[in-house]
Structure formats: C-alpha cells, structure tokens
PDB file of C-alpha atoms and ligand atoms in Angstrom:
ATOM      1  CA  MET A   1      -5.574   1.747   7.311  1.00 98.00           C
ATOM      2  CA  THR A   2      -5.657   0.426   3.263  1.00 98.00           C
ATOM      3  CA  GLY A   3      -4.265  -2.591   1.120  1.00 97.00           C
ATOM      4  CA  SER A   4      -4.520  -3.171  -3.091  1.00 95.00           C
ATOM      5  CA  GLY A   5      -7.904  -4.179  -2.944  1.00 96.00           C
ATOM      6  CA  ILE A   6      -8.770   0.040  -2.583  1.00 98.00           C
ATOM      7  CA  SER A   7      -6.660   0.570  -6.126  1.00 96.00           C
ATOM      8  CA  ALA A   8      -8.286  -2.234  -7.216  1.00 94.00           C
ATOM      9  CA  GLU A   9     -10.734  -0.471  -8.924  1.00 95.00           C
ATOM     10  CA  SER A  10      -8.087   1.702 -10.759  1.00 96.00           C
ATOM     11  CA  GLY A  11      -6.376  -1.329 -12.514  1.00 92.00           C
ATOM     12  CA  VAL A  12      -4.071  -1.472 -10.790  1.00 92.00           C
ATOM     13  CA  PRO A  13      -3.379  -5.193  -9.900  1.00 88.00           C
ATOM     14  CA  THR A  14      -3.730  -6.410  -6.014  1.00 91.00           C
ATOM     15  CA  PHE A  15      -0.683  -7.806  -4.248  1.00 86.00           C
ATOM     16  CA  ARG A  16      -1.763 -11.461  -4.550  1.00 86.00           C
ATOM     17  CA  ASP A  17      -4.042 -11.001  -7.269  1.00 80.00           C
ATOM     18  CA  ALA A  18      -2.522 -13.908 -10.536  1.00 79.00           C
ATOM     19  CA  GLN A  19      -0.528 -11.382 -12.662  1.00 76.00           C
ATOM     20  CA  THR A  20      -1.058 -10.776 -16.177  1.00 73.00           C
ATOM     21  CA  GLY A  21       0.823 -11.030 -19.565  1.00 70.00           C
ATOM     22  CA  LEU A  22       5.108 -11.203 -19.091  1.00 71.00           C
ATOM     23  CA  TRP A  23       4.939 -11.390 -15.688  1.00 80.00           C
ATOM     24  CA  ALA A  24       2.450 -14.450 -16.083  1.00 81.00           C
ATOM     25  CA  ASN A  25       4.901 -16.946 -14.562  1.00 84.00           C
ATOM     26  CA  TYR A  26       5.482 -14.611 -11.103  1.00 87.00           C
ATOM     27  CA  ARG A  27       3.856 -14.425  -7.964  1.00 87.00           C
ATOM     28  CA  ALA A  28       4.820 -11.214  -6.496  1.00 85.00           C
ATOM     29  CA  GLU A  29       5.668 -12.676  -3.247  1.00 85.00           C
ATOM     30  CA  GLU A  30       8.777 -13.878  -4.778  1.00 88.00           C
ATOM     31  CA  LEU A  31       9.899 -10.361  -6.669  1.00 93.00           C
ATOM     32  CA  ALA A  32       9.391  -8.203  -3.545  1.00 94.00           C
ATOM     33  CA  THR A  33      12.040  -9.637  -1.456  1.00 95.00           C
ATOM     34  CA  PRO A  34      16.003  -8.676  -1.344  1.00 97.00           C
ATOM     35  CA  GLN A  35      16.797 -11.918  -2.169  1.00 96.00           C
ATOM     36  CA  ALA A  36      15.010 -11.249  -5.911  1.00 96.00           C
ATOM     37  CA  PHE A  37      16.786  -8.136  -5.978  1.00 97.00           C
ATOM     38  CA  THR A  38      20.169 -10.059  -5.314  1.00 97.00           C
ATOM     39  CA  ASP A  39      19.206 -13.107  -7.575  1.00 96.00           C
ATOM     40  CA  ASN A  40      18.719 -11.455 -10.357  1.00 95.00           C
ATOM     41  CA  PRO A  41      18.310  -7.288 -10.249  1.00 97.00           C
ATOM     42  CA  ARG A  42      16.627  -6.344 -13.948  1.00 96.00           C
ATOM     43  CA  LEU A  43      13.627  -8.540 -13.826  1.00 95.00           C
ATOM     44  CA  VAL A  44      13.119  -7.227 -10.253  1.00 96.00           C
ATOM     45  CA  TRP A  45      13.796  -3.721 -11.682  1.00 96.00           C
ATOM     46  CA  ASP A  46      12.322  -4.096 -14.207  1.00 95.00           C
ATOM     47  CA  TRP A  47       9.083  -5.606 -12.439  1.00 94.00           C
ATOM     48  CA  TYR A  48       7.981  -1.754 -10.937  1.00 95.00           C
ATOM     49  CA  CYS A  49       8.304  -0.760 -13.637  1.00 94.00           C
ATOM     50  CA  TRP A  50       5.940  -2.373 -14.978  1.00 92.00           C
ATOM     51  CA  ARG A  51       4.327  -1.967 -11.731  1.00 92.00           C
ATOM     52  CA  ARG A  52       5.048   2.521 -11.865  1.00 95.00           C
ATOM     53  CA  GLU A  53       3.949   2.229 -15.156  1.00 94.00           C
ATOM     54  CA  LEU A  54       0.032   0.838 -14.483  1.00 92.00           C
ATOM     55  CA  ILE A  55      -0.254   3.389 -11.098  1.00 96.00           C
ATOM     56  CA  HIS A  56       0.980   6.137 -13.469  1.00 96.00           C
ATOM     57  CA  ARG A  57      -2.226   5.742 -15.431  1.00 96.00           C
ATOM     58  CA  ALA A  58      -4.083   5.002 -13.388  1.00 97.00           C
ATOM     59  CA  GLN A  59      -6.419   7.103 -11.417  1.00 98.00           C
ATOM     60  CA  PRO A  60      -8.148   7.492  -7.731  1.00 98.00           C
ATOM     61  CA  ASN A  61     -10.975   6.189  -7.714  1.00 98.00           C
ATOM     62  CA  ALA A  62     -14.063   6.973  -5.998  1.00 98.00           C
ATOM     63  CA  GLY A  63     -12.984   4.708  -2.310  1.00 98.00           C
ATOM     64  CA  HIS A  64     -10.039   7.190  -2.575  1.00 98.00           C
ATOM     65  CA  ARG A  65     -11.519  10.232  -2.540  1.00 98.00           C
ATOM     66  CA  ALA A  66     -14.232   9.367   0.301  1.00 98.00           C
ATOM     67  CA  LEU A  67     -11.257   8.882   2.327  1.00 98.00           C
ATOM     68  CA  VAL A  68     -10.830  12.357   1.330  1.00 98.00           C
ATOM     69  CA  THR A  69     -14.167  13.378   2.197  1.00 98.00           C
ATOM     70  CA  LEU A  70     -13.925  11.400   6.004  1.00 98.00           C
ATOM     71  CA  ALA A  71     -11.237  13.466   6.244  1.00 97.00           C
ATOM     72  CA  GLU A  72     -11.698  16.711   6.085  1.00 97.00           C
ATOM     73  CA  LEU A  73     -15.361  15.671   7.614  1.00 97.00           C
ATOM     74  CA  LYS A  74     -13.202  14.232  10.286  1.00 96.00           C
ATOM     75  CA  PRO A  75      -9.829  15.629  11.456  1.00 95.00           C
ATOM     76  CA  GLU A  76      -8.431  13.301  13.620  1.00 95.00           C
ATOM     77  CA  LEU A  77      -8.633  10.479  10.807  1.00 97.00           C
ATOM     78  CA  ALA A  78      -5.314   8.661  10.230  1.00 98.00           C
ATOM     79  CA  LEU A  79      -4.346   7.532   7.468  1.00 98.00           C
ATOM     80  CA  ILE A  80      -2.773   4.285   6.975  1.00 98.00           C
ATOM     81  CA  THR A  81      -2.405   2.567   4.656  1.00 98.00           C
ATOM     82  CA  GLN A  82      -0.162  -0.247   3.035  1.00 98.00           C
ATOM     83  CA  ASN A  83       0.026   0.785  -0.504  1.00 97.00           C
ATOM     84  CA  VAL A  84       3.060   1.713  -2.441  1.00 97.00           C
ATOM     85  CA  ASP A  85       0.460   3.752  -5.153  1.00 97.00           C
ATOM     86  CA  GLY A  86       0.696   6.617  -3.373  1.00 98.00           C
ATOM     87  CA  LEU A  87      -3.055   7.564  -5.329  1.00 98.00           C
ATOM     88  CA  HIS A  88      -4.211   8.241  -2.144  1.00 98.00           C
ATOM     89  CA  GLN A  89      -2.728  11.110  -1.818  1.00 98.00           C
ATOM     90  CA  ARG A  90      -3.161  11.627  -6.087  1.00 98.00           C
ATOM     91  CA  ALA A  91      -6.579  10.814  -4.783  1.00 98.00           C
ATOM     92  CA  GLY A  92      -5.931  15.234  -2.192  1.00 98.00           C
ATOM     93  CA  ASN A  93      -5.133  13.370   1.458  1.00 98.00           C
ATOM     94  CA  SER A  94      -2.186  14.779   3.090  1.00 94.00           C
ATOM     95  CA  ASN A  95      -0.819  12.939   6.533  1.00 92.00           C
ATOM     96  CA  VAL A  96      -0.770   9.021   4.729  1.00 98.00           C
ATOM     97  CA  VAL A  97       0.890   7.187   6.649  1.00 98.00           C
ATOM     98  CA  GLU A  98       3.061   5.067   4.319  1.00 98.00           C
ATOM     99  CA  PHE A  99       3.334   1.997   5.611  1.00 98.00           C
ATOM    100  CA  HIS A 100       5.253   0.456   3.407  1.00 98.00           C
ATOM    101  CA  GLY A 101       7.075   2.726   1.135  1.00 97.00           C
ATOM    102  CA  ASN A 102       6.644   4.708  -2.400  1.00 96.00           C
ATOM    103  CA  ILE A 103       7.550   3.134  -5.912  1.00 96.00           C
ATOM    104  CA  GLU A 104       8.231   6.744  -7.079  1.00 94.00           C
ATOM    105  CA  ARG A 105      11.017   7.040  -4.906  1.00 94.00           C
ATOM    106  CA  ASP A 106      14.312   4.781  -5.277  1.00 96.00           C
ATOM    107  CA  LYS A 107      17.401   4.366  -2.734  1.00 96.00           C
ATOM    108  CA  CYS A 108      20.874   2.205  -2.995  1.00 97.00           C
ATOM    109  CA  PHE A 109      20.665  -0.904  -1.657  1.00 97.00           C
ATOM    110  CA  ALA A 110      23.519  -1.387  -0.830  1.00 97.00           C
ATOM    111  CA  CYS A 111      24.039   1.969   0.937  1.00 97.00           C
ATOM    112  CA  ASN A 112      19.943   3.283   1.601  1.00 95.00           C
ATOM    113  CA  ARG A 113      20.441   6.489  -0.262  1.00 95.00           C
ATOM    114  CA  ILE A 114      17.812   8.291  -1.956  1.00 93.00           C
ATOM    115  CA  PRO A 115      19.215   9.650  -5.305  1.00 91.00           C
ATOM    116  CA  THR A 116      18.579  13.531  -5.452  1.00 84.00           C
ATOM    117  CA  GLY A 117      17.263  13.494  -9.151  1.00 77.00           C
ATOM    118  CA  THR A 118      15.589  11.001 -12.174  1.00 76.00           C
ATOM    119  CA  PRO A 119      19.757   8.584 -12.575  1.00 73.00           C
ATOM    120  CA  ASP A 120      20.241  10.106 -16.760  1.00 76.00           C
ATOM    121  CA  THR A 121      20.505   6.208 -17.471  1.00 81.00           C
ATOM    122  CA  THR A 122      19.701   3.652 -19.975  1.00 85.00           C
ATOM    123  CA  GLU A 123      20.804   1.069 -16.719  1.00 89.00           C
ATOM    124  CA  ARG A 124      18.822  -1.407 -15.528  1.00 92.00           C
ATOM    125  CA  PRO A 125      18.575  -0.449 -12.440  1.00 96.00           C
ATOM    126  CA  PRO A 126      20.647   2.101 -12.804  1.00 96.00           C
ATOM    127  CA  GLU A 127      23.595   3.140 -10.199  1.00 95.00           C
ATOM    128  CA  CYS A 128      23.444   5.427  -6.868  1.00 94.00           C
ATOM    129  CA  GLU A 129      25.262   8.026  -7.868  1.00 91.00           C
ATOM    130  CA  THR A 130      27.653   8.142  -4.248  1.00 92.00           C
ATOM    131  CA  CYS A 131      28.764   4.721  -3.551  1.00 95.00           C
ATOM    132  CA  GLY A 132      27.662   2.745  -7.749  1.00 95.00           C
ATOM    133  CA  GLY A 133      25.110   0.711  -6.449  1.00 96.00           C
ATOM    134  CA  LEU A 134      22.612  -0.384  -8.053  1.00 97.00           C
ATOM    135  CA  LEU A 135      18.932   1.389  -7.117  1.00 97.00           C
ATOM    136  CA  ARG A 136      16.059   0.274  -6.012  1.00 97.00           C
ATOM    137  CA  PRO A 137      12.499   0.808  -5.352  1.00 97.00           C
ATOM    138  CA  ASP A 138      11.981   2.910  -2.068  1.00 97.00           C
ATOM    139  CA  VAL A 139       9.186   0.218  -0.886  1.00 97.00           C
ATOM    140  CA  VAL A 140       9.730  -2.269   1.618  1.00 97.00           C
ATOM    141  CA  TRP A 141      10.674  -6.043   0.998  1.00 96.00           C
ATOM    142  CA  PHE A 142       9.222  -9.459   2.389  1.00 93.00           C
ATOM    143  CA  GLY A 143      12.027  -9.036   5.728  1.00 92.00           C
ATOM    144  CA  GLU A 144      12.181  -5.785   6.057  1.00 96.00           C
ATOM    145  CA  ALA A 145      11.642  -3.437   8.337  1.00 96.00           C
ATOM    146  CA  ILE A 146       8.790  -1.071   8.205  1.00 98.00           C
ATOM    147  CA  PRO A 147       9.606   2.128   8.153  1.00 96.00           C
ATOM    148  CA  THR A 148      10.224   4.041  12.384  1.00 97.00           C
ATOM    149  CA  ALA A 149       8.786   6.783  11.741  1.00 97.00           C
ATOM    150  CA  ALA A 150       5.522   5.032   9.714  1.00 98.00           C
ATOM    151  CA  LEU A 151       5.719   2.011  12.684  1.00 98.00           C
ATOM    152  CA  GLU A 152       5.605   4.869  15.233  1.00 98.00           C
ATOM    153  CA  THR A 153       3.212   6.520  14.476  1.00 98.00           C
ATOM    154  CA  ALA A 154       1.098   4.117  12.933  1.00 98.00           C
ATOM    155  CA  PHE A 155       0.818   1.936  16.469  1.00 97.00           C
ATOM    156  CA  ARG A 156      -0.091   5.976  18.055  1.00 97.00           C
ATOM    157  CA  ALA A 157      -3.417   6.124  16.540  1.00 97.00           C
ATOM    158  CA  THR A 158      -3.961   2.632  16.578  1.00 98.00           C
ATOM    159  CA  ASP A 159      -3.968   3.063  20.016  1.00 96.00           C
ATOM    160  CA  SER A 160      -5.964   5.406  20.610  1.00 95.00           C
ATOM    161  CA  CYS A 161      -8.678   5.478  17.816  1.00 98.00           C
ATOM    162  CA  GLU A 162     -12.580   4.576  18.350  1.00 98.00           C
ATOM    163  CA  VAL A 163     -12.610   2.649  15.161  1.00 98.00           C
ATOM    164  CA  PHE A 164     -10.315   1.228  12.671  1.00 98.00           C
ATOM    165  CA  LEU A 165     -11.290   0.445   9.201  1.00 98.00           C
ATOM    166  CA  SER A 166      -9.630  -2.073   6.952  1.00 98.00           C
ATOM    167  CA  VAL A 167     -10.149  -1.589   3.841  1.00 98.00           C
ATOM    168  CA  GLY A 168      -9.122  -3.991   1.050  1.00 97.00           C
ATOM    169  CA  THR A 169      -5.969  -5.859   2.490  1.00 97.00           C
ATOM    170  CA  SER A 170      -5.830  -9.091   3.090  1.00 96.00           C
ATOM    171  CA  ALA A 171      -5.504  -8.953   6.677  1.00 97.00           C
ATOM    172  CA  LEU A 172      -1.794 -10.727   6.410  1.00 95.00           C
ATOM    173  CA  VAL A 173       1.285 -10.104   6.378  1.00 94.00           C
ATOM    174  CA  TYR A 174       2.720  -8.195   9.688  1.00 96.00           C
ATOM    175  CA  PRO A 175       3.123  -6.287  11.440  1.00 96.00           C
ATOM    176  CA  ALA A 176       0.412  -4.327   8.988  1.00 97.00           C
ATOM    177  CA  ALA A 177      -1.836  -6.690  10.224  1.00 97.00           C
ATOM    178  CA  GLY A 178      -1.069  -6.485  14.114  1.00 97.00           C
ATOM    179  CA  LEU A 179      -2.528  -3.290  13.593  1.00 98.00           C
ATOM    180  CA  ALA A 180      -6.078  -4.376  13.419  1.00 98.00           C
ATOM    181  CA  GLU A 181      -5.599  -6.671  16.219  1.00 97.00           C
ATOM    182  CA  ALA A 182      -3.754  -3.405  18.303  1.00 97.00           C
ATOM    183  CA  ALA A 183      -7.037  -2.537  18.563  1.00 98.00           C
ATOM    184  CA  ALA A 184      -9.140  -4.289  19.196  1.00 97.00           C
ATOM    185  CA  SER A 185      -7.692  -5.717  21.547  1.00 97.00           C
ATOM    186  CA  GLN A 186      -8.151  -1.816  23.281  1.00 97.00           C
ATOM    187  CA  GLY A 187     -11.953  -1.788  22.961  1.00 98.00           C
ATOM    188  CA  ALA A 188     -11.932   0.060  19.347  1.00 98.00           C
ATOM    189  CA  THR A 189     -14.518  -1.147  16.803  1.00 98.00           C
ATOM    190  CA  ILE A 190     -13.667  -2.936  14.257  1.00 98.00           C
ATOM    191  CA  VAL A 191     -14.278  -2.905  10.454  1.00 98.00           C
ATOM    192  CA  GLU A 192     -13.873  -4.594   7.508  1.00 98.00           C
ATOM    193  CA  ILE A 193     -14.578  -3.279   3.867  1.00 98.00           C
ATOM    194  CA  ASN A 194     -13.620  -6.409   1.628  1.00 98.00           C
ATOM    195  CA  THR A 195     -14.912  -8.428  -1.301  1.00 97.00           C
ATOM    196  CA  ASN A 196     -13.668 -11.158   0.304  1.00 96.00           C
ATOM    197  CA  SER A 197     -13.248 -12.825   4.130  1.00 97.00           C
ATOM    198  CA  THR A 198      -9.833 -12.777   5.648  1.00 97.00           C
ATOM    199  CA  PRO A 199      -7.791 -13.348   9.092  1.00 97.00           C
ATOM    200  CA  LEU A 200     -10.286 -10.515  10.656  1.00 98.00           C
ATOM    201  CA  THR A 201     -13.052 -11.106   9.051  1.00 98.00           C
ATOM    202  CA  SER A 202     -14.301 -13.504  12.349  1.00 97.00           C
ATOM    203  CA  VAL A 203     -12.755 -10.222  14.715  1.00 95.00           C
ATOM    204  CA  ALA A 204     -14.555  -7.602  12.953  1.00 98.00           C
ATOM    205  CA  ASP A 205     -17.349  -5.658  14.735  1.00 98.00           C
ATOM    206  CA  TYR A 206     -19.006  -5.308  11.625  1.00 98.00           C
ATOM    207  CA  VAL A 207     -18.059  -6.313   8.405  1.00 98.00           C
ATOM    208  CA  LEU A 208     -19.066  -5.404   4.801  1.00 98.00           C
ATOM    209  CA  GLN A 209     -18.537  -7.228   2.020  1.00 98.00           C
ATOM    210  CA  GLY A 210     -18.550  -5.505  -0.677  1.00 98.00           C
ATOM    211  CA  SER A 211     -15.549  -2.805  -2.858  1.00 98.00           C
ATOM    212  CA  ALA A 212     -14.309  -0.349  -1.278  1.00 98.00           C
ATOM    213  CA  ALA A 213     -15.477   2.743  -3.909  1.00 98.00           C
ATOM    214  CA  TYR A 214     -19.342   1.408  -3.142  1.00 98.00           C
ATOM    215  CA  TRP A 215     -18.790   1.896   0.714  1.00 98.00           C
ATOM    216  CA  LEU A 216     -16.130   3.519   1.199  1.00 98.00           C
ATOM    217  CA  PRO A 217     -18.684   6.467  -0.486  1.00 98.00           C
ATOM    218  CA  ALA A 218     -21.496   5.245   1.561  1.00 98.00           C
ATOM    219  CA  ILE A 219     -20.110   5.119   4.835  1.00 98.00           C
ATOM    220  CA  ALA A 220     -18.604   9.595   4.230  1.00 98.00           C
ATOM    221  CA  ALA A 221     -22.076  10.238   2.876  1.00 98.00           C
ATOM    222  CA  SER A 222     -23.308   8.932   6.993  1.00 97.00           C
ATOM    223  CA  VAL A 223     -21.089  11.061   8.459  1.00 96.00           C
ATOM    224  CA  GLN A 224     -21.180  14.477   6.462  1.00 95.00           C
ATOM    225  CA  THR A 225     -24.726  13.429   7.836  1.00 96.00           C
ATOM    226  CA  LEU A 226     -24.803  12.846  11.711  1.00 93.00           C
ATOM    227  CA  THR A 227     -22.373  15.978  11.199  1.00 89.00           C
ATOM    228  CA  THR A 228     -24.132  18.074   9.283  1.00 81.00           C
ATOM    229  CA  HIS A 229     -27.069  17.806  11.445  1.00 74.00           C
TER     230      HIS A 229
HETATM  231  P1  OAD B 301      -3.183  -8.696  -1.435  1.00 84.36           P
HETATM  232  O1  OAD B 301      -3.641  -8.577  -2.621  1.00 84.36           O
HETATM  233  O2  OAD B 301      -2.811  -9.917   0.024  1.00 84.36           O
HETATM  234  O3  OAD B 301      -5.203  -8.117  -0.664  1.00 84.36           O
HETATM  235  C1  OAD B 301      -6.011  -7.009  -1.537  1.00 84.36           C
HETATM  236  C2  OAD B 301      -7.938  -7.198  -0.749  1.00 84.36           C
HETATM  237  O4  OAD B 301      -8.340  -6.868  -0.819  1.00 84.36           O
HETATM  238  C3  OAD B 301      -7.860  -9.082  -1.027  1.00 84.36           C
HETATM  239  O5  OAD B 301      -8.506  -9.284   0.693  1.00 84.36           O
HETATM  240  C4  OAD B 301      -9.376  -8.670  -1.183  1.00 84.36           C
HETATM  241  O6  OAD B 301     -10.975  -9.401  -1.281  1.00 84.36           O
HETATM  242  C5  OAD B 301      -9.328  -7.481  -0.888  1.00 84.36           C
HETATM  243  N1  OAD B 301      -9.829  -6.613  -2.381  1.00 84.36           N
HETATM  244  C6  OAD B 301      -9.861  -7.291  -3.455  1.00 84.36           C
HETATM  245  N2  OAD B 301     -10.572  -5.569  -4.978  1.00 84.36           N
HETATM  246  C7  OAD B 301     -11.620  -4.944  -3.218  1.00 84.36           C
HETATM  247  C8  OAD B 301     -12.649  -4.665  -3.872  1.00 84.36           C
HETATM  248  N3  OAD B 301     -13.209  -3.918  -5.101  1.00 84.36           N
HETATM  249  N4  OAD B 301     -13.489  -3.777  -2.457  1.00 84.36           N
HETATM  250  C9  OAD B 301     -12.234  -4.165  -1.572  1.00 84.36           C
HETATM  251  N5  OAD B 301     -11.548  -5.097  -0.706  1.00 84.36           N
HETATM  252  C10 OAD B 301     -11.139  -5.986  -2.624  1.00 84.36           C
HETATM  253  O7  OAD B 301      -2.906  -7.618  -0.794  1.00 84.36           O
HETATM  254  P2  OAD B 301      -2.567  -6.707   0.965  1.00 84.36           P
HETATM  255  O8  OAD B 301      -3.352  -6.899   1.877  1.00 84.36           O
HETATM  256  O9  OAD B 301      -3.047  -5.410   0.150  1.00 84.36           O
HETATM  257  O10 OAD B 301       3.595  -5.357   0.969  1.00 84.36           O
HETATM  258  O11 OAD B 301      -1.084  -6.401   0.426  1.00 84.36           O
HETATM  259  C11 OAD B 301       0.019  -6.319   2.010  1.00 84.36           C
HETATM  260  C12 OAD B 301       1.198  -6.338   2.019  1.00 84.36           C
HETATM  261  O12 OAD B 301       1.303  -7.356   0.766  1.00 84.36           O
HETATM  262  C13 OAD B 301       0.922  -5.398   0.884  1.00 84.36           C
HETATM  263  O13 OAD B 301       1.190  -4.540   1.386  1.00 84.36           O
HETATM  264  C14 OAD B 301       2.965  -6.644   0.053  1.00 84.36           C
HETATM  265  C15 OAD B 301       2.230  -7.516   0.795  1.00 84.36           C
HETATM  266  O14 OAD B 301       3.427  -8.475   0.733  1.00 84.36           O
HETATM  267  C16 OAD B 301       4.348  -5.462   0.732  1.00 84.36           C
HETATM  268  O15 OAD B 301       4.768  -5.137  -0.310  1.00 84.36           O
HETATM  269  C17 OAD B 301       5.192  -5.753   1.588  1.00 84.36           C
END
C-alpha cells in the first residue's frame, strides 16, 4: 500500500504538506470534498488542474521503479495505492489497485458518466455532454465511497498476505488505513517505510525510517539476491 510520500521525491506534494504559491491559503483536505466543489466548482477544478500539471512534469522515482522490480520477482505482489497520480503505472506496474481513483480521468458530478474524450471547451469546469452537469476529476473525495472493485481487491489481497508494506502514508485516512490493521490481525508481518512516525508505527513489526526512494530499492535488491541464490 502506497501513499503520497512515495511520490514526494518525484516533486508531487504530499497531501498533508502545507501548500505553496497560489494555493498557500488552502488545505488540501478543504478542497477535496463534494461540498467544496458544490460551493466553488471553479476553485476545486483549478486546483486539480494545477496538480495535474505538476504530475505531468513529474517522473517516477527509484521507489516506484523498485516496486516494478518487486512485482517481477514476486508476481503475487498486490500493489494498492492511495495515490491518484498514475506514477506506478508510468514506472511500469500493471494491475495497480487505485483505491482513490485517478486524476487523469474526469466524471460527471451529476450523472457519474466518464466522458469519452477531452472536452473541447475553455469552461472551468467543463460540462457533461450527456446531462449538462459539471465535470470533476474521477478521484475519491472525503465522505465518498471507495470504488467497489478496488475495495474488494484490496481487502482480498490483504486478508491473505504474508507481508504488508505500508509506504509513505500517514495512515490517517480510512478505509485505506484499515488495510494494514486487517493484515496485522490476520498475522501478516507489517513493515512501515516512512520519513516520520504514524499511528501504524507502534503496530508495525519493522519500521524503516527514511525515504521510500532509499528503502524500496534496498528491499528489491535483497529480494533479488534471495530469489536468485
Ligand atoms: P499524507 O500527506 O497524509 O502523508 C504522507 C506521508 O508520507 C507522511 O506520513 C510523510 O511522513 C510521508 N513521507 C513524506 N515524504 C516521504 C518519503 N520521501 N518517503 C517516505 N515517506 C514519506 O498522504 P497520504 O497518506 O497519501 O485521499 O494521504 C492519504 C489520503 O488522504 C490521500 O490519498 C487523500 C487524502 O485524503 C483522498 O483524497 C480520498
């Protein structure tokens, strides 16, 4: 399970970092809600456009690449991410479980339809071709349900895993944070990689304090050595 900390070294700000520039007066938690979009759709749309631009400029880092190596060495690995930035897929992981959606897709706030192409308009946000509702990014906002397929796949993998790696997440947001707890309660070994401590730290069997871009390549190299010898 990864969180925004794994993309920090790619230049994508984490969710709970203080925002900078135009957005310094807002907290991410206040913009990522249905209520914020209802109150001020343009503000929320523009914030996501800014995040999309940052993501387009970003490249996967050594942490993302190490997870590609791990998936090759251990095809049974399930990669669940809370990130909406698509950097795991760009690094080369397939079958990524997108727990919180993907910022590249839009959907209609009113009818939930996903538009077929990029809307040819300068409206911010654009309107849905089908119902005239407003388009929003296809990400999970506070108070919204996790996509059913992602939720089921994530809990199925967690319920049968031997080792659960929690990477670069503050472990504050549920139900995502509940995955590590579910893994611990069925006896899995819990490994946390984080630059700081989190509510999971006291539960984890191993705490690797430091960056994902440092620890994940080290783990991948160890697994490679064990697999090939
Ligand atoms: P947070 O911003 O809450 O936490 C980022 C975590 O990454 C923190 O615990 C940092 O200590 C850690 N961190 C920072 N840099 C790191 C690095 N280089 N290597 C390892 N760890 C590092 O982000 P998330 O936990 O991803 O959901 O947030 C979870 C969810 O909260 C997001 O998916 C988003 C938000 O609500 C929705 O929008 C539904």
